[in-house]
CSV table of C-alpha atoms in Angstrom, one decimal:
chain,number,residue,atom,x,y,z
A,29,UNK,CA,70.5,66.2,-74.7
A,30,UNK,CA,72.0,63.3,-72.9
A,31,UNK,CA,70.0,61.0,-71.1
A,32,UNK,CA,71.7,60.0,-67.8
A,33,UNK,CA,70.9,56.1,-68.0
A,34,UNK,CA,72.1,55.7,-64.4
A,35,UNK,CA,69.8,58.4,-63.3
A,36,UNK,CA,67.0,57.1,-65.3
A,37,UNK,CA,67.5,53.5,-64.2
A,38,UNK,CA,67.4,54.6,-60.6
A,39,UNK,CA,64.1,56.5,-61.1
A,40,UNK,CA,62.7,53.4,-62.8
A,41,UNK,CA,63.3,51.3,-60.0
A,42,UNK,CA,61.9,53.9,-57.6
A,43,UNK,CA,58.7,54.1,-59.6
A,44,UNK,CA,58.5,50.3,-60.0
A,45,UNK,CA,59.2,49.8,-56.3
A,46,UNK,CA,56.7,52.5,-55.2
A,47,UNK,CA,54.2,51.2,-57.7
A,48,UNK,CA,54.6,47.3,-57.1
A,49,UNK,CA,54.3,47.8,-53.5
A,50,UNK,CA,51.1,49.9,-53.9
A,51,UNK,CA,49.6,47.3,-56.5
A,52,UNK,CA,50.4,44.2,-54.3
A,53,UNK,CA,49.0,46.2,-51.3
A,54,UNK,CA,45.7,47.2,-53.2
A,55,UNK,CA,45.6,43.5,-54.5
A,56,UNK,CA,45.5,42.3,-51.0
A,57,UNK,CA,42.8,44.6,-49.8
A,58,UNK,CA,40.5,43.3,-53.1
A,59,UNK,CA,41.4,39.8,-51.9
A,60,UNK,CA,40.5,40.3,-48.2
A,61,UNK,CA,37.2,42.0,-49.5
A,62,UNK,CA,36.6,39.3,-51.7
A,63,UNK,CA,37.1,36.7,-48.9
A,64,UNK,CA,34.9,38.9,-46.7
A,65,UNK,CA,32.2,38.5,-49.3
A,66,UNK,CA,32.8,34.8,-49.5
A,67,UNK,CA,32.3,34.4,-46.0
A,68,UNK,CA,29.1,36.5,-45.8
A,69,UNK,CA,27.9,34.5,-48.8
A,70,UNK,CA,28.6,31.3,-46.9
A,71,UNK,CA,27.2,32.7,-43.5
A,72,UNK,CA,24.0,33.4,-45.6
A,73,UNK,CA,23.9,30.3,-47.6
A,74,UNK,CA,24.4,28.3,-44.3
A,75,UNK,CA,21.6,30.5,-42.4
A,76,UNK,CA,19.2,29.8,-45.5
A,77,UNK,CA,19.9,25.9,-45.4
A,78,UNK,CA,19.5,25.8,-41.6
A,79,UNK,CA,16.2,27.7,-42.1
A,80,UNK,CA,15.2,25.3,-44.9
A,81,UNK,CA,16.5,22.3,-42.8
A,82,UNK,CA,14.2,23.5,-39.8
A,83,UNK,CA,11.3,23.9,-42.1
A,84,UNK,CA,11.7,20.4,-43.5
A,85,UNK,CA,12.3,18.9,-40.1
A,86,UNK,CA,9.2,20.8,-38.8
A,87,UNK,CA,7.2,19.7,-41.7
A,88,UNK,CA,8.4,16.0,-41.4
A,89,UNK,CA,7.4,16.1,-37.5
A,90,UNK,CA,4.0,17.6,-38.5
A,91,UNK,CA,3.5,14.9,-41.4
A,92,UNK,CA,4.7,12.1,-38.7
A,93,UNK,CA,2.2,13.3,-36.0
A,94,UNK,CA,-0.5,13.4,-38.8
A,95,UNK,CA,0.6,9.8,-39.7
A,96,UNK,CA,0.3,8.9,-35.9
A,97,UNK,CA,-3.1,10.5,-35.6
A,98,UNK,CA,-4.4,8.8,-38.4
A,99,UNK,CA,-2.9,5.4,-37.0
A,100,UNK,CA,-4.6,6.1,-33.8
A,101,UNK,CA,-7.9,6.9,-35.4
A,102,UNK,CA,-7.5,3.7,-37.2
A,103,UNK,CA,-6.7,1.8,-33.7
A,104,UNK,CA,-9.9,3.3,-32.3
A,105,UNK,CA,-12.0,2.4,-35.1
A,106,UNK,CA,-10.4,-1.2,-35.2
A,107,UNK,CA,-10.6,-1.3,-31.4
A,108,UNK,CA,-14.4,-0.4,-31.5
A,109,UNK,CA,-14.9,-3.0,-33.8
A,110,UNK,CA,-13.0,-5.6,-31.7
A,111,UNK,CA,-15.2,-4.5,-28.7
A,112,UNK,CA,-18.2,-5.1,-30.5
A,113,UNK,CA,-17.5,-8.5,-31.2
A,114,UNK,CA,-16.3,-9.2,-28.0
A,115,UNK,CA,-19.6,-7.9,-26.3
A,116,UNK,CA,-21.6,-9.9,-28.7
A,117,UNK,CA,-19.7,-13.1,-27.6
A,118,UNK,CA,-20.8,-12.3,-24.0
A,119,UNK,CA,-24.1,-11.8,-25.2
A,120,UNK,CA,-24.4,-15.3,-26.6
A,121,UNK,CA,-24.7,-16.8,-22.8
A,122,UNK,CA,-28.4,-17.8,-22.8
A,123,UNK,CA,-30.1,-19.9,-20.0
A,124,UNK,CA,-31.8,-23.1,-21.4
A,125,UNK,CA,-35.2,-21.2,-20.7
A,126,UNK,CA,-33.9,-18.5,-22.6
A,127,UNK,CA,-35.0,-16.0,-19.7
A,128,UNK,CA,-31.4,-15.0,-18.9
A,129,UNK,CA,-28.7,-13.9,-21.2
A,130,UNK,CA,-25.3,-12.2,-21.3
A,131,UNK,CA,-23.6,-11.5,-18.2
A,132,UNK,CA,-26.7,-11.9,-16.3
A,133,UNK,CA,-26.3,-15.8,-17.2
A,134,UNK,CA,-22.8,-15.8,-17.1
A,135,UNK,CA,-23.2,-15.0,-13.5
A,136,UNK,CA,-25.5,-17.8,-13.0
A,137,UNK,CA,-23.1,-20.4,-14.9
A,138,UNK,CA,-20.1,-19.4,-12.5
A,139,UNK,CA,-22.4,-19.8,-9.7
A,140,UNK,CA,-23.3,-23.2,-10.9
A,141,UNK,CA,-19.7,-23.9,-11.4
A,142,UNK,CA,-18.6,-22.8,-8.0
A,143,UNK,CA,-21.2,-24.8,-6.5
A,144,UNK,CA,-19.5,-28.0,-7.6
A,145,UNK,CA,-18.2,-30.3,-5.0
A,146,UNK,CA,-14.7,-29.6,-4.0
A,147,UNK,CA,-13.1,-31.1,-1.1
A,148,UNK,CA,-9.2,-30.8,-1.0
A,149,UNK,CA,-6.9,-30.4,1.9
A,150,UNK,CA,-3.7,-31.0,-0.1
A,151,UNK,CA,-1.0,-28.4,-0.6
A,152,UNK,CA,-2.2,-25.2,-2.2
A,153,UNK,CA,-0.5,-26.1,-5.5
A,154,UNK,CA,-2.4,-29.2,-5.7
A,155,UNK,CA,-5.5,-27.8,-4.8
A,156,UNK,CA,-5.1,-25.3,-7.8
A,157,UNK,CA,-4.4,-28.4,-10.1
A,158,UNK,CA,-7.6,-30.0,-8.8
A,159,UNK,CA,-9.8,-27.0,-9.3
A,160,UNK,CA,-8.3,-26.3,-12.8
A,161,UNK,CA,-9.2,-29.8,-13.9
A,162,UNK,CA,-12.8,-29.1,-12.7
A,163,UNK,CA,-12.8,-26.0,-14.7
A,164,UNK,CA,-11.7,-28.0,-17.7
A,165,UNK,CA,-14.5,-30.5,-17.4
A,166,UNK,CA,-17.1,-27.6,-17.0
A,167,UNK,CA,-15.6,-25.8,-20.1
A,168,UNK,CA,-15.9,-29.0,-22.3
A,169,UNK,CA,-19.8,-28.9,-21.1
A,170,UNK,CA,-20.0,-25.3,-22.0
A,171,UNK,CA,-17.4,-25.1,-24.7
A,172,UNK,CA,-19.2,-23.5,-27.7
A,173,UNK,CA,-20.2,-20.3,-25.7
A,174,UNK,CA,-17.1,-19.8,-23.4
A,175,UNK,CA,-14.4,-20.6,-26.4
A,176,UNK,CA,-15.9,-17.9,-28.4
A,177,UNK,CA,-16.0,-15.5,-25.6
A,178,UNK,CA,-12.2,-16.0,-24.3
A,179,UNK,CA,-11.0,-16.1,-27.8
A,180,UNK,CA,-12.6,-12.7,-28.5
A,181,UNK,CA,-11.3,-11.4,-25.4
A,182,UNK,CA,-7.8,-12.7,-26.2
A,183,UNK,CA,-7.9,-11.0,-29.8
A,184,UNK,CA,-9.2,-7.7,-28.1
A,185,UNK,CA,-6.4,-7.3,-25.5
A,186,UNK,CA,-3.9,-8.8,-27.8
A,187,UNK,CA,-4.6,-6.0,-30.5
A,188,UNK,CA,-4.3,-3.5,-27.8
A,189,UNK,CA,-0.9,-4.9,-26.6
A,190,UNK,CA,0.8,-5.0,-30.1
A,191,UNK,CA,-0.6,-1.6,-31.4
A,192,UNK,CA,1.9,0.7,-32.8
A,193,UNK,CA,1.9,4.8,-32.0
A,194,UNK,CA,0.0,3.9,-28.9
A,195,UNK,CA,2.1,4.7,-25.7
A,196,UNK,CA,1.9,2.3,-23.0
A,197,UNK,CA,-0.1,4.5,-20.7
A,198,UNK,CA,-3.0,4.6,-23.6
A,199,UNK,CA,-2.7,0.8,-23.8
A,200,UNK,CA,-3.4,0.6,-19.9
A,201,UNK,CA,-6.4,2.8,-20.3
A,202,UNK,CA,-8.1,0.9,-23.0
A,203,UNK,CA,-7.4,-2.5,-21.1
A,204,UNK,CA,-8.9,-0.6,-17.9
A,205,UNK,CA,-12.1,-0.1,-20.0
A,206,UNK,CA,-12.4,-3.6,-20.5
A,207,UNK,CA,-11.4,-4.8,-17.3
A,208,UNK,CA,-14.0,-2.0,-15.7
A,209,UNK,CA,-16.9,-3.9,-17.9
A,210,UNK,CA,-15.6,-7.3,-16.3
A,211,UNK,CA,-17.9,-8.9,-13.5
A,212,UNK,CA,-16.3,-11.0,-10.9
A,213,UNK,CA,-17.9,-13.9,-12.8
A,214,UNK,CA,-15.9,-13.2,-15.8
A,215,UNK,CA,-12.7,-12.7,-13.7
A,216,UNK,CA,-13.2,-16.0,-12.2
A,217,UNK,CA,-13.3,-17.8,-15.4
A,218,UNK,CA,-10.7,-15.8,-16.9
A,219,UNK,CA,-8.1,-16.9,-14.0
A,220,UNK,CA,-9.1,-20.6,-14.4
A,221,UNK,CA,-9.1,-20.2,-18.3
A,222,UNK,CA,-5.5,-18.8,-18.3
A,223,UNK,CA,-4.3,-22.1,-16.0
A,224,UNK,CA,-5.5,-24.5,-19.0
A,225,UNK,CA,-3.4,-25.5,-21.9
A,226,UNK,CA,-6.0,-23.9,-24.1
A,227,UNK,CA,-5.7,-20.4,-22.4
A,228,UNK,CA,-2.1,-20.2,-21.7
A,229,UNK,CA,-1.6,-17.5,-24.5
A,230,UNK,CA,-3.8,-15.0,-22.6
A,231,UNK,CA,-1.4,-15.2,-19.5
A,232,UNK,CA,1.1,-12.6,-20.9
A,233,UNK,CA,-1.6,-10.0,-21.4
A,234,UNK,CA,-3.2,-10.8,-17.9
A,235,UNK,CA,0.2,-10.1,-16.2
A,236,UNK,CA,1.0,-7.2,-18.6
A,237,UNK,CA,-2.3,-5.4,-17.8
A,238,UNK,CA,-3.0,-6.8,-14.5
A,239,UNK,CA,-6.5,-7.9,-15.8
A,240,UNK,CA,-7.2,-9.8,-12.6
A,241,UNK,CA,-6.6,-7.0,-10.1
A,242,UNK,CA,-10.2,-7.0,-8.5
A,243,UNK,CA,-10.2,-10.9,-8.6
A,244,UNK,CA,-12.6,-12.1,-5.6
A,245,UNK,CA,-9.9,-14.5,-4.3
A,246,UNK,CA,-12.3,-16.0,-1.5
A,247,UNK,CA,-14.6,-17.3,-4.2
A,248,UNK,CA,-12.0,-19.8,-5.4
A,249,UNK,CA,-12.0,-23.3,-4.8
A,250,UNK,CA,-8.5,-23.4,-3.7
A,251,UNK,CA,-9.6,-21.1,-0.8
A,252,UNK,CA,-13.0,-22.8,-0.2
A,253,UNK,CA,-11.7,-24.5,3.0
A,254,UNK,CA,-11.4,-21.0,4.6
A,255,UNK,CA,-14.4,-19.7,3.0
A,256,UNK,CA,-16.8,-22.2,4.4
A,257,UNK,CA,-15.9,-20.9,7.7
A,258,UNK,CA,-17.1,-17.5,7.0
A,259,UNK,CA,-20.6,-16.6,8.4
A,260,UNK,CA,-21.7,-14.1,5.6
A,261,UNK,CA,-21.3,-13.0,2.2
A,262,UNK,CA,-20.3,-9.4,3.6
A,263,UNK,CA,-17.6,-11.0,5.6
A,264,UNK,CA,-16.3,-12.8,2.6
A,265,UNK,CA,-16.4,-9.5,0.5
A,266,UNK,CA,-14.4,-7.7,3.3
A,267,UNK,CA,-11.7,-10.4,3.0
A,268,UNK,CA,-11.6,-10.0,-0.9
A,269,UNK,CA,-11.4,-6.2,-0.4
A,270,UNK,CA,-8.6,-6.5,2.3
A,271,UNK,CA,-6.5,-8.8,0.0
A,272,UNK,CA,-6.8,-6.7,-2.9
A,273,UNK,CA,-5.6,-3.8,-0.7
A,274,UNK,CA,-2.5,-5.8,0.9
A,275,UNK,CA,-1.6,-6.8,-2.7
A,276,UNK,CA,-1.4,-2.9,-3.2
A,277,UNK,CA,0.6,-2.2,-0.3
A,278,UNK,CA,3.1,-4.8,-0.7
A,279,UNK,CA,3.4,-3.4,-4.4
A,280,UNK,CA,4.2,0.0,-2.8
A,281,UNK,CA,6.9,-1.2,-0.5
A,282,UNK,CA,8.7,-3.4,-3.2
A,283,UNK,CA,8.5,-0.3,-5.7
A,284,UNK,CA,10.0,2.0,-3.3
A,285,UNK,CA,13.6,2.6,-4.0
A,286,UNK,CA,14.2,5.7,-2.2
A,287,UNK,CA,14.1,4.0,1.1
A,288,UNK,CA,16.3,1.1,2.7
A,289,UNK,CA,13.4,0.3,4.9
A,290,UNK,CA,9.6,0.9,3.9
A,291,UNK,CA,6.6,0.1,5.9
A,292,UNK,CA,3.1,0.2,5.0
A,293,UNK,CA,0.3,-0.4,7.8
A,294,UNK,CA,-3.5,-1.2,7.4
A,295,UNK,CA,-5.6,-0.9,10.6
A,296,UNK,CA,-8.8,-2.7,10.7
A,297,UNK,CA,-11.1,-1.4,13.7
A,298,UNK,CA,-9.5,-0.8,17.0
A,299,UNK,CA,-7.6,-4.2,17.4
A,300,UNK,CA,-6.5,-5.5,14.0
A,301,UNK,CA,-3.7,-4.3,11.8
A,302,UNK,CA,-1.6,-5.6,9.0
A,303,UNK,CA,1.9,-4.3,8.6
A,304,UNK,CA,3.9,-4.6,5.5
A,305,UNK,CA,7.7,-3.8,5.6
A,306,UNK,CA,10.5,-4.2,3.1
A,307,UNK,CA,14.2,-4.2,3.8
A,308,UNK,CA,16.2,-3.5,0.7
A,309,UNK,CA,19.5,-4.5,2.4
A,310,UNK,CA,18.7,-7.8,2.4
A,311,UNK,CA,15.8,-8.2,0.0
A,312,UNK,CA,13.3,-9.3,2.5
A,313,UNK,CA,9.7,-8.5,2.8
A,314,UNK,CA,7.7,-8.9,6.2
A,315,UNK,CA,4.1,-9.0,6.8
A,316,UNK,CA,2.7,-9.2,10.3
A,317,UNK,CA,-0.9,-9.6,11.1
A,318,UNK,CA,-1.7,-8.6,14.7
A,319,UNK,CA,-4.6,-8.3,17.1
A,320,UNK,CA,-4.0,-6.3,20.2
A,321,UNK,CA,-7.0,-6.6,22.7
A,322,UNK,CA,-5.5,-3.9,24.9
A,323,UNK,CA,-7.4,-1.3,22.6
A,324,UNK,CA,-10.7,-1.2,23.7
A,325,UNK,CA,-13.7,-1.4,21.2
A,326,UNK,CA,-16.2,0.4,23.6
A,327,UNK,CA,-18.3,2.7,21.5
A,328,UNK,CA,-17.5,1.4,18.1
A,329,UNK,CA,-19.2,-0.7,15.6
A,330,UNK,CA,-17.4,-4.1,14.6
A,331,UNK,CA,-16.4,-3.9,11.0
A,332,UNK,CA,-17.3,-7.1,8.9
A,333,UNK,CA,-13.3,-7.5,8.3
A,334,UNK,CA,-12.9,-7.8,12.1
A,335,UNK,CA,-15.9,-10.4,12.4
A,336,UNK,CA,-14.3,-12.2,9.6
A,337,UNK,CA,-10.7,-12.3,11.3
A,338,UNK,CA,-12.3,-13.3,14.7
A,339,UNK,CA,-14.3,-16.2,13.1
A,340,UNK,CA,-10.9,-17.7,11.4
A,341,UNK,CA,-8.9,-16.6,14.6
A,342,UNK,CA,-4.8,-16.7,14.2
A,343,UNK,CA,-4.6,-20.4,13.8
A,344,UNK,CA,-7.1,-20.6,10.4
A,345,UNK,CA,-5.7,-16.8,9.5
A,346,UNK,CA,-2.2,-18.2,9.3
A,347,UNK,CA,-3.4,-21.0,7.0
A,348,UNK,CA,-5.5,-18.7,4.8
A,349,UNK,CA,-2.7,-16.1,4.5
A,350,UNK,CA,-0.1,-18.8,3.6
A,351,UNK,CA,-2.4,-19.9,0.8
A,352,UNK,CA,-2.5,-16.3,-0.3
A,353,UNK,CA,0.8,-15.5,-0.5
A,354,UNK,CA,1.3,-18.9,-2.6
A,355,UNK,CA,-1.5,-17.4,-4.9
A,356,UNK,CA,0.0,-14.0,-4.7
A,357,UNK,CA,3.7,-14.7,-5.7
A,358,UNK,CA,3.3,-17.8,-8.0
A,359,UNK,CA,-0.1,-18.8,-9.1
A,360,UNK,CA,-1.6,-15.3,-10.0
A,361,UNK,CA,1.0,-14.6,-12.3
A,362,UNK,CA,1.3,-18.3,-13.6
A,363,UNK,CA,4.6,-18.9,-12.0
A,364,UNK,CA,6.1,-16.2,-14.4
A,365,UNK,CA,7.6,-13.5,-12.1
A,366,UNK,CA,8.9,-16.0,-9.3
A,367,UNK,CA,10.5,-19.2,-9.1
A,368,UNK,CA,9.3,-21.4,-6.3
A,369,UNK,CA,12.7,-22.4,-5.4
A,370,UNK,CA,14.2,-19.1,-5.2
A,371,UNK,CA,11.7,-17.6,-2.4
A,372,UNK,CA,12.3,-18.8,1.0
A,373,UNK,CA,9.0,-18.4,3.0
A,374,UNK,CA,8.8,-18.7,6.7
A,375,UNK,CA,6.0,-18.1,9.1
A,376,UNK,CA,5.1,-18.3,12.6
A,377,UNK,CA,2.3,-17.0,15.1
A,378,UNK,CA,2.5,-16.0,18.7
A,379,UNK,CA,0.2,-15.3,21.5
A,380,UNK,CA,0.4,-13.5,24.8
A,381,UNK,CA,-2.1,-12.2,27.4
A,382,UNK,CA,-3.0,-9.0,24.9
A,383,UNK,CA,-1.6,-9.7,21.8
A,384,UNK,CA,-1.8,-12.6,19.0
A,385,UNK,CA,0.2,-11.9,15.9
A,386,UNK,CA,1.1,-13.8,12.6
A,387,UNK,CA,4.6,-13.3,11.1
A,388,UNK,CA,5.6,-14.2,7.5
A,389,UNK,CA,9.0,-13.7,6.1
A,390,UNK,CA,9.9,-13.7,2.3
A,391,UNK,CA,13.4,-13.6,1.5
A,392,UNK,CA,15.3,-14.0,-1.8
A,393,UNK,CA,18.5,-13.7,-3.7
A,394,UNK,CA,16.5,-12.5,-6.7
A,395,UNK,CA,13.8,-9.6,-6.8
A,396,UNK,CA,10.4,-10.3,-5.3
A,397,UNK,CA,8.1,-9.5,-8.1
A,398,UNK,CA,4.2,-9.1,-7.7
A,399,UNK,CA,3.6,-6.7,-10.7
A,400,UNK,CA,4.4,-6.2,-14.2
A,401,UNK,CA,5.3,-2.4,-13.0
A,402,UNK,CA,8.4,-3.8,-11.2
A,403,UNK,CA,10.2,-5.2,-14.6
A,404,UNK,CA,10.5,-4.6,-18.3
A,405,UNK,CA,10.1,-8.4,-18.9
A,406,UNK,CA,8.8,-11.0,-16.5
A,407,UNK,CA,11.5,-13.6,-18.1
A,408,UNK,CA,14.5,-11.1,-17.4
A,409,UNK,CA,14.8,-10.7,-13.6
A,410,UNK,CA,18.1,-9.1,-12.6
A,411,UNK,CA,20.1,-10.9,-9.7
A,412,UNK,CA,20.3,-8.9,-6.7
A,413,UNK,CA,23.3,-8.6,-4.7
A,414,UNK,CA,23.4,-11.3,-1.8
A,415,UNK,CA,23.6,-9.6,1.6
A,416,UNK,CA,22.5,-12.4,3.8
């Protein structure tokens, strides 16, 4: 039988072409299937890794939260220890006869200090210097107890300020608890102590936590010339309360960035009022103290603050408020927030038939700072645009 090589070759080529194409196609299918399996495997691995990472992160957060909780518990324990030592330091105050102790004798000690002879009609800053020197002499006489007291107060507040894993709000609350336990006598001593060379380290924390927020300013030597004109302790207390509220209203208008002009008004009885206005456009603060006799007092009791205003009258009120503003912008923050050469203070008083008023204006090319809340750091003040 004769084999037709040409026919056989043609058949072989046909079979090889068909079979090769089929095998190639089948190989491609297998390769695609392999890729799909690999993709699914990779997706599964990625999902598993993501779950593992999520679990790890969650565990890490739980571990960190547990660590912070332990730190806070340790902080609470150390805080209570410092607080006990601080209270013990206050309890070391003893009267010579042993009848008074602790804050009860501290009140008497401050009372005896404030009864020292102080007559000074110089500028407010010079009165501050003279009063501080008087305190230094008093401190030297009572150094043993007073130094322990204020060292422990510094250590306590410094510990809170530098605590880790305690947010600022919690720190403020801890210091509020301390501030709430301080009586007026302790605040007066603290204020003068911070003005002395040996108490300057405490200045930062007093500013940071507003520890002298409720300082009875009318009891300071520097304002004695005005306080001596007042007829009763109730009127003095009313003035102290008014100045605390005034500082609060000034803080409100300076902190409000949502208005170009912000005004706060405090009414005292029917006739007296204090208006605080801040103009953001030219960085100007205005304070107006006004009496309007057109408003009848008939049928209403006269408040102690009104009585104090009436006794001082417009002339003396102008001097009192001028001294207060020197205290507010400079002395109360130990000349940290504002520089005296950067704030221009002007004031005047006017009278007519029905209205008497005093007007103060504060202008600066820099922020007017009266509160730690206004700044992140008292030393880093940002210059404002000069629109004068």
